[in-house]
Coordinates of C-alpha atoms in Angstrom, one line a residue:
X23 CA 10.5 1.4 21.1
X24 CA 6.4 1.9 22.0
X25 CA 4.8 2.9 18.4
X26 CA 1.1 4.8 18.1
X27 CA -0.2 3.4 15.1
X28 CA -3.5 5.0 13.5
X29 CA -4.4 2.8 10.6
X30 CA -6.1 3.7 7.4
X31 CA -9.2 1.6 8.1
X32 CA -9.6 -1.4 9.7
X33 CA -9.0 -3.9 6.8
X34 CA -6.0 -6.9 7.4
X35 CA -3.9 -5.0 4.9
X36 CA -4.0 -2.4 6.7
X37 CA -4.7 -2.6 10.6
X38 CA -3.4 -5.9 11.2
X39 CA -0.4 -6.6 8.9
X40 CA 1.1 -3.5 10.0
X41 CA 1.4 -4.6 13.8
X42 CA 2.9 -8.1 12.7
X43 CA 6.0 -5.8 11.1
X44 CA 6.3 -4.0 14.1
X45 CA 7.2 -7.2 15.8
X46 CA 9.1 -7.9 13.3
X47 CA 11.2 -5.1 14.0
X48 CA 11.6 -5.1 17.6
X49 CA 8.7 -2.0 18.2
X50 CA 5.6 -2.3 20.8
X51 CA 2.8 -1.7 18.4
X52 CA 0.0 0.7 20.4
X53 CA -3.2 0.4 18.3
X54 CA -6.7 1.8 19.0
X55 CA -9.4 -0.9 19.1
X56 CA -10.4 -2.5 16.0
X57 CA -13.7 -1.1 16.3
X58 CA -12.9 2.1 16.9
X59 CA -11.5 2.2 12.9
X60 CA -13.4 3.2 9.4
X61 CA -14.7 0.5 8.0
X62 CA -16.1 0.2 4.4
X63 CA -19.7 1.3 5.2
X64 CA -18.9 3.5 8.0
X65 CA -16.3 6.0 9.5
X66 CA -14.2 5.8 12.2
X67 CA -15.2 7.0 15.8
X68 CA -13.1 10.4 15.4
X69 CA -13.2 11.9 18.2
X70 CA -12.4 8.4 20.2
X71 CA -9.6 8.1 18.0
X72 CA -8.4 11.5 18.8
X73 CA -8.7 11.2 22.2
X74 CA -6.9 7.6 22.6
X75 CA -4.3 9.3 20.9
X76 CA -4.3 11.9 23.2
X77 CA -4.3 10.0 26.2
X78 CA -1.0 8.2 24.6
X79 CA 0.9 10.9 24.2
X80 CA -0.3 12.9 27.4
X81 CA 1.4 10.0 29.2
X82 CA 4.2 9.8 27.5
X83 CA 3.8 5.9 26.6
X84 CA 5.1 6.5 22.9
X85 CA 8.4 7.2 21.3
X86 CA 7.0 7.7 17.7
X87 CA 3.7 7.6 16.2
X88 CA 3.1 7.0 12.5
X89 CA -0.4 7.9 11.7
X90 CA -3.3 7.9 8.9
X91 CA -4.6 11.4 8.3
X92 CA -7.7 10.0 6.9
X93 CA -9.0 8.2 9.5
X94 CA -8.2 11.3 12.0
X95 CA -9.7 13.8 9.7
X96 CA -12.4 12.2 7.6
X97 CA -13.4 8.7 9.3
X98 CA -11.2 6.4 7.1
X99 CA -9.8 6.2 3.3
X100 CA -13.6 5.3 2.1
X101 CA -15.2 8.3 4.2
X102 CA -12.4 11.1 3.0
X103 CA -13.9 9.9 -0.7
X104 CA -17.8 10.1 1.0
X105 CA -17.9 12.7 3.5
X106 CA -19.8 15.3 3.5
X107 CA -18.1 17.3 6.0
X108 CA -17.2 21.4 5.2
X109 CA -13.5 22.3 5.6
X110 CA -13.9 24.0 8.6
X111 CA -15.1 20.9 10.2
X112 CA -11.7 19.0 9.1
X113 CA -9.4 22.0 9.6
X114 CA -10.7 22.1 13.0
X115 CA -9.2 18.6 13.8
X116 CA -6.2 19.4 11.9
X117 CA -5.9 22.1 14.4
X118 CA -6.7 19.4 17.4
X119 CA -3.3 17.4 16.0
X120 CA -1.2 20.7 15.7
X121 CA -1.0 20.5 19.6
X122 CA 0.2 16.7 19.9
X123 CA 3.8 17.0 20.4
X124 CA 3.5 19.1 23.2
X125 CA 1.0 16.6 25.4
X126 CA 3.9 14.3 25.7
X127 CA 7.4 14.9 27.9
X128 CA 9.4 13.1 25.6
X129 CA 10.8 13.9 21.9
X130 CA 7.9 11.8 19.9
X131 CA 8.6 11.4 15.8
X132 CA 5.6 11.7 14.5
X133 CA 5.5 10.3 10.6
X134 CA 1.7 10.8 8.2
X135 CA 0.0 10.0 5.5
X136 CA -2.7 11.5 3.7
X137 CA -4.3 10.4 0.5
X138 CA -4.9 12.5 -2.7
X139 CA -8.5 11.5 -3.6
X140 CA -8.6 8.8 -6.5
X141 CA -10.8 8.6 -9.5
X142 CA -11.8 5.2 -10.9
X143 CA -12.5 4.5 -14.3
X144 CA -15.5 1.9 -13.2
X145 CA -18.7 2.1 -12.7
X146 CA -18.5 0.6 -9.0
X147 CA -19.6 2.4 -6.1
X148 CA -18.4 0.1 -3.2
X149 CA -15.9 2.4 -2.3
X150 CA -17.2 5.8 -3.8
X151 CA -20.2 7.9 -3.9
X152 CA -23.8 6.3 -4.6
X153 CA -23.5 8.2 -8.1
X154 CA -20.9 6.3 -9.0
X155 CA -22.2 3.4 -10.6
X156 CA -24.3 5.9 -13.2
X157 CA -21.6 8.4 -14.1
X158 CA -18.1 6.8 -12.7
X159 CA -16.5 6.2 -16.1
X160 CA -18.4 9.7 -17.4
X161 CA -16.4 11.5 -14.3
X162 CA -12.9 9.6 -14.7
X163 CA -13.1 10.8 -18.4
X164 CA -14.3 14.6 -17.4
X165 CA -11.6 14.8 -14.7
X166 CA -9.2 13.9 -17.9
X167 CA -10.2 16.4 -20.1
X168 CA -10.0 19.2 -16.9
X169 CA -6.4 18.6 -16.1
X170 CA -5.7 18.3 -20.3
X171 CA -7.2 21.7 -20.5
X172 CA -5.4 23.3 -17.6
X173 CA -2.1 21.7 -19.1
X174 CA -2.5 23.6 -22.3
X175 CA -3.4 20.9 -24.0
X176 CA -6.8 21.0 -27.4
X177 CA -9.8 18.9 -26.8
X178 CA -11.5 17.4 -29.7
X179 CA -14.3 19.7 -30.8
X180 CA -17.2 18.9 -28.3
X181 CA -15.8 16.5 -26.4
X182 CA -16.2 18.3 -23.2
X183 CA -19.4 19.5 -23.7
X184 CA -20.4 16.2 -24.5
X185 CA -19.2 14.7 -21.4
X186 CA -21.0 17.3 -19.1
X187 CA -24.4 16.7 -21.1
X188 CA -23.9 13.6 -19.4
X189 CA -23.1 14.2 -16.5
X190 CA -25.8 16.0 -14.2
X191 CA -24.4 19.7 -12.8
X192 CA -25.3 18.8 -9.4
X193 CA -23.4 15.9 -9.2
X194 CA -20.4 17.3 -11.2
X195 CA -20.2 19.9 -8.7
X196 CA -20.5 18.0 -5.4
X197 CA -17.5 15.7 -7.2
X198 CA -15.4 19.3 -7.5
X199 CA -16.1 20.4 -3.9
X200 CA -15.3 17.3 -2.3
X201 CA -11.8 17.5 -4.3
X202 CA -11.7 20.8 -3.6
X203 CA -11.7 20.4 0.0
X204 CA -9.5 17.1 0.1
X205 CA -7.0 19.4 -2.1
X206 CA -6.8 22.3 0.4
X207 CA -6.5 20.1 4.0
X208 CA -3.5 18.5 1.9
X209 CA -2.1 21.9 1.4
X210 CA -2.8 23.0 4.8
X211 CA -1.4 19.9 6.1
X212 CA 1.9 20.1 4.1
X213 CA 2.5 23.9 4.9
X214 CA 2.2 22.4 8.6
X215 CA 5.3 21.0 7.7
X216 CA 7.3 24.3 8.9
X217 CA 6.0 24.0 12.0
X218 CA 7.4 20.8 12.8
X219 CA 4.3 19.0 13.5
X220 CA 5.1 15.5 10.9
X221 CA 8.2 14.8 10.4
X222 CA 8.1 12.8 7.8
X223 CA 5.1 13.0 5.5
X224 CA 3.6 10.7 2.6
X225 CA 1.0 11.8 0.2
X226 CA -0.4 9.0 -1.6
X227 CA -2.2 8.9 -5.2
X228 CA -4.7 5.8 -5.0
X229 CA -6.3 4.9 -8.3
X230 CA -5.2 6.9 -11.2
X231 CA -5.0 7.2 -14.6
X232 CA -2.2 9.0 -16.5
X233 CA -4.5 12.3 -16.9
X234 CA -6.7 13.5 -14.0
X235 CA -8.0 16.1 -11.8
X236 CA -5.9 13.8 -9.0
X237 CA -2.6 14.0 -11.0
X238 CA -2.9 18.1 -11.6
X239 CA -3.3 17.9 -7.4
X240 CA -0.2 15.4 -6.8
X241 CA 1.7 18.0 -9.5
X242 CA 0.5 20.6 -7.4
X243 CA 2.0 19.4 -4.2
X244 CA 5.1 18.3 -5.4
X245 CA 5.6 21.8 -6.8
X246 CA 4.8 23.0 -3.5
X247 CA 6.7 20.8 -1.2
X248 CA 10.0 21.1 -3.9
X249 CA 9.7 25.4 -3.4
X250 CA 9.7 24.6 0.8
X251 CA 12.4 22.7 0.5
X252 CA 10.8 19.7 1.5
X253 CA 12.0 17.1 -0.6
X254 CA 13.6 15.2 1.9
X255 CA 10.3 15.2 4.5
X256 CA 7.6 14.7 2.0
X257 CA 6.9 11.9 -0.3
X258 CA 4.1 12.1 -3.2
X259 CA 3.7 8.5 -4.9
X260 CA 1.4 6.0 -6.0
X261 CA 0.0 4.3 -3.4
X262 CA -2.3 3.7 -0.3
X263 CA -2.8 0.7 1.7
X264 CA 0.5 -0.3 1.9
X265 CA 2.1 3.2 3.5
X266 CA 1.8 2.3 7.1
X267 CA 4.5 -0.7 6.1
X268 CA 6.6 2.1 4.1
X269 CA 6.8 4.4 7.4
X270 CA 7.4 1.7 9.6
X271 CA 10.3 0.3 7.9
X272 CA 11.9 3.8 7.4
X273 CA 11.1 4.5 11.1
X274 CA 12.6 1.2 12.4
X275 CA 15.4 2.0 10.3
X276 CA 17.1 5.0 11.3
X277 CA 20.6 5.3 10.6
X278 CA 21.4 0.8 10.0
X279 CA 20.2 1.3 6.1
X280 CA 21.0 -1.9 4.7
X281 CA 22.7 -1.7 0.9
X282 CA 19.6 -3.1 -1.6
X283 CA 20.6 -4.4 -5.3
X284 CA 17.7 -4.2 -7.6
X285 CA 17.0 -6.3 -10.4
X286 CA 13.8 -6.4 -13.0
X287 CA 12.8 -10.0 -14.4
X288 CA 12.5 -9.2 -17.0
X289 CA 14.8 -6.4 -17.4
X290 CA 12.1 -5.1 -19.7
X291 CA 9.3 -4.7 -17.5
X292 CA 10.2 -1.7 -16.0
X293 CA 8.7 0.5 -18.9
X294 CA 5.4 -1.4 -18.9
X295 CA 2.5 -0.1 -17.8
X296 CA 1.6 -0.3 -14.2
X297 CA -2.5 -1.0 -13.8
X298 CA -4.2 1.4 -11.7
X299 CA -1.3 3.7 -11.5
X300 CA -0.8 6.0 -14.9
X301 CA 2.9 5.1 -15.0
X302 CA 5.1 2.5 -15.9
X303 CA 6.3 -0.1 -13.3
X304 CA 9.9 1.0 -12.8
X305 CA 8.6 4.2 -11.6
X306 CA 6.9 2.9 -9.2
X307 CA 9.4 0.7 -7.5
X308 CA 11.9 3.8 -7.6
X309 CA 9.5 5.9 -5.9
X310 CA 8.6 3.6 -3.2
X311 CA 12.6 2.5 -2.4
X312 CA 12.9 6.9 -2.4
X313 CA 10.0 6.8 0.3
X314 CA 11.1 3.8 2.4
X315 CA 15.0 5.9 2.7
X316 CA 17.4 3.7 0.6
X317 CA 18.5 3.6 -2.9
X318 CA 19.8 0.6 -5.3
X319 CA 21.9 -0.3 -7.5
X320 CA 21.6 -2.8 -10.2
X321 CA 24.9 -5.5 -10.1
X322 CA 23.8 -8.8 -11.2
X323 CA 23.9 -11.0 -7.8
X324 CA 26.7 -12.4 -8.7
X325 CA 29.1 -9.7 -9.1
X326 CA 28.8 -8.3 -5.4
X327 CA 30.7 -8.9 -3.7
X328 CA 31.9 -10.2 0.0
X329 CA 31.1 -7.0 2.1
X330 CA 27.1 -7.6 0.7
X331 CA 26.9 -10.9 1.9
X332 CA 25.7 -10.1 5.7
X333 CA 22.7 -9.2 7.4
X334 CA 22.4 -6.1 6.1
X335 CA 21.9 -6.7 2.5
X336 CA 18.8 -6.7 0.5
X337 CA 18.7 -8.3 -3.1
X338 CA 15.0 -6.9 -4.7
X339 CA 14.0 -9.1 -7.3
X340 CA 10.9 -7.2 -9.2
X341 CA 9.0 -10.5 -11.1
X342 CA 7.2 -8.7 -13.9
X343 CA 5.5 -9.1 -17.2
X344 CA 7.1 -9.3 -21.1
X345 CA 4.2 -7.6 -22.6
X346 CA 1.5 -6.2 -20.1
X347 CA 0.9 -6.4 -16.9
X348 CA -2.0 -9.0 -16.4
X349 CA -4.8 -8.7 -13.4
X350 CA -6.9 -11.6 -11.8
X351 CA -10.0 -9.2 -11.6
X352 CA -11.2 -9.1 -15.0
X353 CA -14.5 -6.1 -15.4
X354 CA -17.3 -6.3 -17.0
X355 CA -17.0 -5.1 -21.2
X356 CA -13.1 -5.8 -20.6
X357 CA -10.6 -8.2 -21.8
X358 CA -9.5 -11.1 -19.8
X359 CA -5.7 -10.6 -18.7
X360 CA -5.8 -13.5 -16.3
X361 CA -3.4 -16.0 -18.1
X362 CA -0.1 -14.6 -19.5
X363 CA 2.6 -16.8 -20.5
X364 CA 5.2 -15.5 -17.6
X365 CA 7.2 -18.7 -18.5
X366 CA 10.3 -17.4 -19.3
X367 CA 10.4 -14.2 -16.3
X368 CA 9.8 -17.5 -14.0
X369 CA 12.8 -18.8 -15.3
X370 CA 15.0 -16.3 -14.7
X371 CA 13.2 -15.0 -11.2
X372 CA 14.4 -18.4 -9.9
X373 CA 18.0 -17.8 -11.6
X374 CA 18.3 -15.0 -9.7
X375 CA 16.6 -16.2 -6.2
X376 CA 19.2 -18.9 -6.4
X377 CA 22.7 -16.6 -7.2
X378 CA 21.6 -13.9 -4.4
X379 CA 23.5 -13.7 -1.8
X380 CA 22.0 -12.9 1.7
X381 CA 18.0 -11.7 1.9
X382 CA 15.7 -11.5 -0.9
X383 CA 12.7 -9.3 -1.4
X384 CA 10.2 -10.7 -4.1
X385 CA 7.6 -8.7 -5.7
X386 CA 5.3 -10.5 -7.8
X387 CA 3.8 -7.9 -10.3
X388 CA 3.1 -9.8 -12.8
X389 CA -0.3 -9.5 -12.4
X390 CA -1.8 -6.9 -10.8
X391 CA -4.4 -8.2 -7.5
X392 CA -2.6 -11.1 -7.2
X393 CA 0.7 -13.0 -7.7
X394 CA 2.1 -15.1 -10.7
X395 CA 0.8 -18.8 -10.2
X396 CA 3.4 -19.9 -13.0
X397 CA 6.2 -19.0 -10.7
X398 CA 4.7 -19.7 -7.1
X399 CA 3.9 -23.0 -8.7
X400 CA 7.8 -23.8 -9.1
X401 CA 9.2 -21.9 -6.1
X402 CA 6.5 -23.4 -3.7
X403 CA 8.7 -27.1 -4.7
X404 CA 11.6 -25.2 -3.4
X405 CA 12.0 -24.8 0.7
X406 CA 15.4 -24.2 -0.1
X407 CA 14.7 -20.8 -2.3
X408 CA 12.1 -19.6 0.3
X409 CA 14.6 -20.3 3.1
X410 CA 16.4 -17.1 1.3
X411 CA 13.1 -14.9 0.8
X412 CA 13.1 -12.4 3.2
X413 CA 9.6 -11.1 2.0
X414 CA 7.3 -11.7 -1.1
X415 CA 4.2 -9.5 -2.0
X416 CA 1.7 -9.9 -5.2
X417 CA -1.5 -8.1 -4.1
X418 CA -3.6 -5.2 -5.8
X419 CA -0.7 -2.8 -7.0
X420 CA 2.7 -3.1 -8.2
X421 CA 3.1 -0.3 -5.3
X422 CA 0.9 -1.8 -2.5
X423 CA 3.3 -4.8 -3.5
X424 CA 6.8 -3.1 -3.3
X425 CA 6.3 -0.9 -0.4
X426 CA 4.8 -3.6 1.8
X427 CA 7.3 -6.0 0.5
X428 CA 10.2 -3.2 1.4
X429 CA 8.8 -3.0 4.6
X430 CA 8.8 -6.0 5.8
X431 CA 12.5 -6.4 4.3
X432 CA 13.6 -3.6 6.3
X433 CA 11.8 -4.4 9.8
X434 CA 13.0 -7.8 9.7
X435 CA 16.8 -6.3 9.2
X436 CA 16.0 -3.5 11.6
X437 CA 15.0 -6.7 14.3
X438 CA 18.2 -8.5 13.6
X439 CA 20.1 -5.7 14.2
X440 CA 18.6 -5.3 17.8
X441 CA 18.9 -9.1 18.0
X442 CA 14.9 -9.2 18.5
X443 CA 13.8 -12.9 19.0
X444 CA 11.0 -13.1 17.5
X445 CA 12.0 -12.0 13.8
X446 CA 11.9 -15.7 13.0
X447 CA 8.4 -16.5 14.1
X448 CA 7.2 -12.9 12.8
X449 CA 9.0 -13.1 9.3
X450 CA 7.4 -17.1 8.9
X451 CA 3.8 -15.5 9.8
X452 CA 4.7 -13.0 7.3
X453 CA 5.8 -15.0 4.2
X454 CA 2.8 -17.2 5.1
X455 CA 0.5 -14.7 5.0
X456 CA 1.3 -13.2 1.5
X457 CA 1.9 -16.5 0.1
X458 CA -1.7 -18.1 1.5
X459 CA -3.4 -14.9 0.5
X460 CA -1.6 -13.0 -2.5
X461 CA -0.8 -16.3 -4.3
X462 CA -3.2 -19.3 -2.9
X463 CA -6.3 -17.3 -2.1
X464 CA -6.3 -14.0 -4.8
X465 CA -4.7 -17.0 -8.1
X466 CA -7.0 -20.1 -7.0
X467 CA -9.7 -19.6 -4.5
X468 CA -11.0 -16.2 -4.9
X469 CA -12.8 -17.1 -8.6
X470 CA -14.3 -20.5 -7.4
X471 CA -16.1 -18.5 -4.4
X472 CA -18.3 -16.7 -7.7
X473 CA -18.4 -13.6 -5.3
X474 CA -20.0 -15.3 -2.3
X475 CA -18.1 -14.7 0.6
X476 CA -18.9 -17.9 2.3
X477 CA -15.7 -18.7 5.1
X478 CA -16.8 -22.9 5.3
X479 CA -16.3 -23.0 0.8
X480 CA -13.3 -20.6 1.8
X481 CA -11.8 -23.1 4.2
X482 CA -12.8 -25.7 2.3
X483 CA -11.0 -24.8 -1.1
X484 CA -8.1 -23.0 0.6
X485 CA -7.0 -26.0 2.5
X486 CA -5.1 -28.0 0.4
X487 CA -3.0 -24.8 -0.4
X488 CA -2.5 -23.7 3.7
X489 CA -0.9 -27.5 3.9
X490 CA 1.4 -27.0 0.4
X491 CA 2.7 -23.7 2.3
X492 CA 2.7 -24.9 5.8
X493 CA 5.3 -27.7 4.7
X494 CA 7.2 -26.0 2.0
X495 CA 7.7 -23.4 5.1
X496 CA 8.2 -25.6 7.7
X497 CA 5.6 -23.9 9.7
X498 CA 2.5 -25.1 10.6
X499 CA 0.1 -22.5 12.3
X500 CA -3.4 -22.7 13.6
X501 CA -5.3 -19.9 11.3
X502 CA -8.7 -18.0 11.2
X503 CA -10.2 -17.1 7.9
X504 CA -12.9 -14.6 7.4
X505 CA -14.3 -11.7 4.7
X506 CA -13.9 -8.9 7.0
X507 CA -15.7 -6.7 4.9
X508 CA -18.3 -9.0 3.8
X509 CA -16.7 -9.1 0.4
X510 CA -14.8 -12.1 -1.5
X511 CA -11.7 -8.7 -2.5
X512 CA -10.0 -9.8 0.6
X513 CA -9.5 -12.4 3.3
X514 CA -8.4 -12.6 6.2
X515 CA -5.7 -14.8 7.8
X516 CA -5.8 -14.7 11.7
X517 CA -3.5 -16.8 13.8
X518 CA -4.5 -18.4 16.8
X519 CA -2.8 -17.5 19.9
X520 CA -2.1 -13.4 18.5

């Protein structure tokens, strides 16, 4: 199977790690240049974009395509928050994509995303608007006490009025019209549902909080989507950068859905909050198993029984916190949750690592941007425990975590199933990956650098970790590092050769 991929932007999370599962899987990964892709301080070349696309289809080189609204419509994930663009200029290229399916001569299955437009409680302006770092936490708060207002719900006595003292008109009003007309493309684009233009579609909430202009919009659509009857097409979940891995898996997929037992370590954490996400943790992982196309059940691995123990069983292990989930980026004015006692989870995570039978997913969210170093610590002196880990993620979100974890689960089954010959070599460069980056780079390195995104002091700390993981994996690659955006939030592992 030949797949059109259109990224998000052109970060490793999300242009790069993608392609690696479609190898996994046994797909032909067609990808626009690298360059061609948003980036954080500029947008993608849209009408390139549109037209390698085009030229794709109109050739009929692709069976499916799973695309990135975003970057088609605005530029990138960072642009749709920064553009400046009127509707009309965005419905116009909606209207471009409306005529896709019929440039090719073959069925093509076309799956989307599209992102509901966050709002951080920080005063950081990397990824926002220049205003940002003046009236960020002044706008997250406003936003807030909108929604609580349209939900019925009494303000204290001056609160609002107080919070739009502070916050200029001007710039309260260009924060409204830019939601405004990220809101209504999102309607338009899920009303293009009926017309059979996506087939499946994911709306993903980015950084939220539990009360929000955001959250009245992700209400909005899923009130909308449920009266179309689209409950089975359309996804609306917390989420972002890991959605390309989501669609992949449940396109690779199809109809070999392997049976998935779920466990929570502890069982407890499932009603704690998730950071960045205004819900609880177990929510998350239910919605992103909903939009990957399985379901689980919770049997301790013990009890299942024989019929499980095959290829096509997944055993989810979700490593989480007792109290609160911690986060190895601690902000200015806020306390420091970067050292939790996760003794005891640990513990019982490797329990159950060792009495599952078959594959095991692992996702680390016991911290959030980043994984547990209490339990990488131990299962790192166990080659016989990874031997069974079919995928492991502990970066930025419990749900970038869990849906990229799931989908590299998922392609890896859907490979075997094809018997695709590189699954072994793919899945190994996978596990590395997560392992050098989400545990060695994001727990241990990334605090020495100080913020200087300096690749010889990256090479030089991270080192000692590559070796630990090249032995305990048996696999010894020849790796790039670099800050591709010039930042010390992410790295960058490259292997030589492709």
């Amino acid at each position: 199977m030949k797949i059109l991929l259109i990224p998000l932007d052109d970060r490793p999370v999300t242009y790069s790690y993608p392609q690696l599962l479609a190898k996994l899987g046994g797909a032909e990964a067609v990808v626009p240049p690298r360059t061609m892709m948003g980036s954080l301080s500029r947008g993608a070349q849209i009408d390139e974009l549109f037209n390698f696309c085009e030229g794709c289809l109109s050739r009929s080189e692709v069976d499916a395509a799973v695309i990135c609204l975003d970057s088609l419509l605005y530029g990138g994930l960072i642009t749709s928050r920064r553009s400046t663009e009127q509707v009309k200029t965005i419905q116009a290229r909606l209207d471009r994509l409306k005529k896709w399916k019929e440039l090719s001569t073959k069925p093509v299955t076309i799956y989307a995303q599209s992102s509901i437009m966050r709002i951080s409680d920080n005063y950081d302006n990397t990824e926002e608007k220049e205003y940002w770092s003046r009236f960020g936490r002044e706008l997250f708060e406003w936003s807030a006490c909108l929604h609580r207002l349209a939900s019925g719900e009494k303000l204290a006595p001056g609160l609002l009025e107080s919070l739009e003292r502070r916050i200029p008109g001007d710039i309260r009003q260009d924060y409204l019209d830019t939601r405004f007309r990220n809101f209504t493309i999102n309607m338009t684009v899920l009303k293009s549902m009926e017309d059979g233009l996506i087939d499946h579609l994911v709306f993903s909430q980015d950084d939220s909080g539990s009360w929000g202009l955001n959250v009245g919009e992700r209400d909005r659509l899923i009130s909308v989507s449920q009266q179309m009857s689209l409950q089975n097409k359309v996804n609306i979940y917390a989420g972002a950068d890991e959605v390309m891995c989501t669609l992949l898996g449940r396109l690779l997929m199809a109809e070999n859905k392997p049976s998935l037992s779920l466990h929570f370590s502890p069982d407890g954490c499932r009603m704690i909050a998730s950071r960045y996400e205004g819900q609880d943790i177990g929510t998350t992982i239910q919605a992103q198993i909903k939009a990957i196309g399985l379901s689980a059940n919770d049997r301790p691995p013990s009890d299942t029984t024989d019929s499980a123990q095959t290829s096509n069983s997944l055993t989810m292990i979700v490593h989480g916190p007792s109290e609160r989930q911690g986060d190895h980026i601690t902000l200015p004015g806020l306390p420091d949750f970067s050292q939790l006692d996760s003794s005891k989870a640990a513990a019982n995570t490797i329990t159950l690592i060792e009495s599952a039978p078959g594959f095991v997913i692992l996702c680390d969210v016991v911290y959030a941007n980043g994984g547990d170093p209490l339990l990488m610590e131990q299962l790192i002196k166990r080659p016989e425990l990874l031997k069974k880990i079919c995928s492991y993620a502990g970066w930025n979100t419990t749900g970038n975590t869990t849906g990229s974890a799931l989908g590299t689960a998922v392609c890896t089954i859907a490979g075997m199933a094809i018997n695709n010959k590189s699954v072994s070599d793919s899945q190994k460069r996978s596990l590395f990956t997560r392992l050098v980056d989400d545990w060695a780079y994001q727990t241990k390195v990334r605090k020495e650098l100080q913020n200087e995104p300096s690749t010889q002091k990256l090479a030089e700390l991270i080192s000692p970790y590559i070796k630990t993981v090249s032995a305990a994996l048996a696999f010894e690659p020849s790796v790039r590092l670099s800050f591709p955006w010039r930042r010390t939030f992410e790295i960058e592992i490259g292997f030589e050769g492709g």
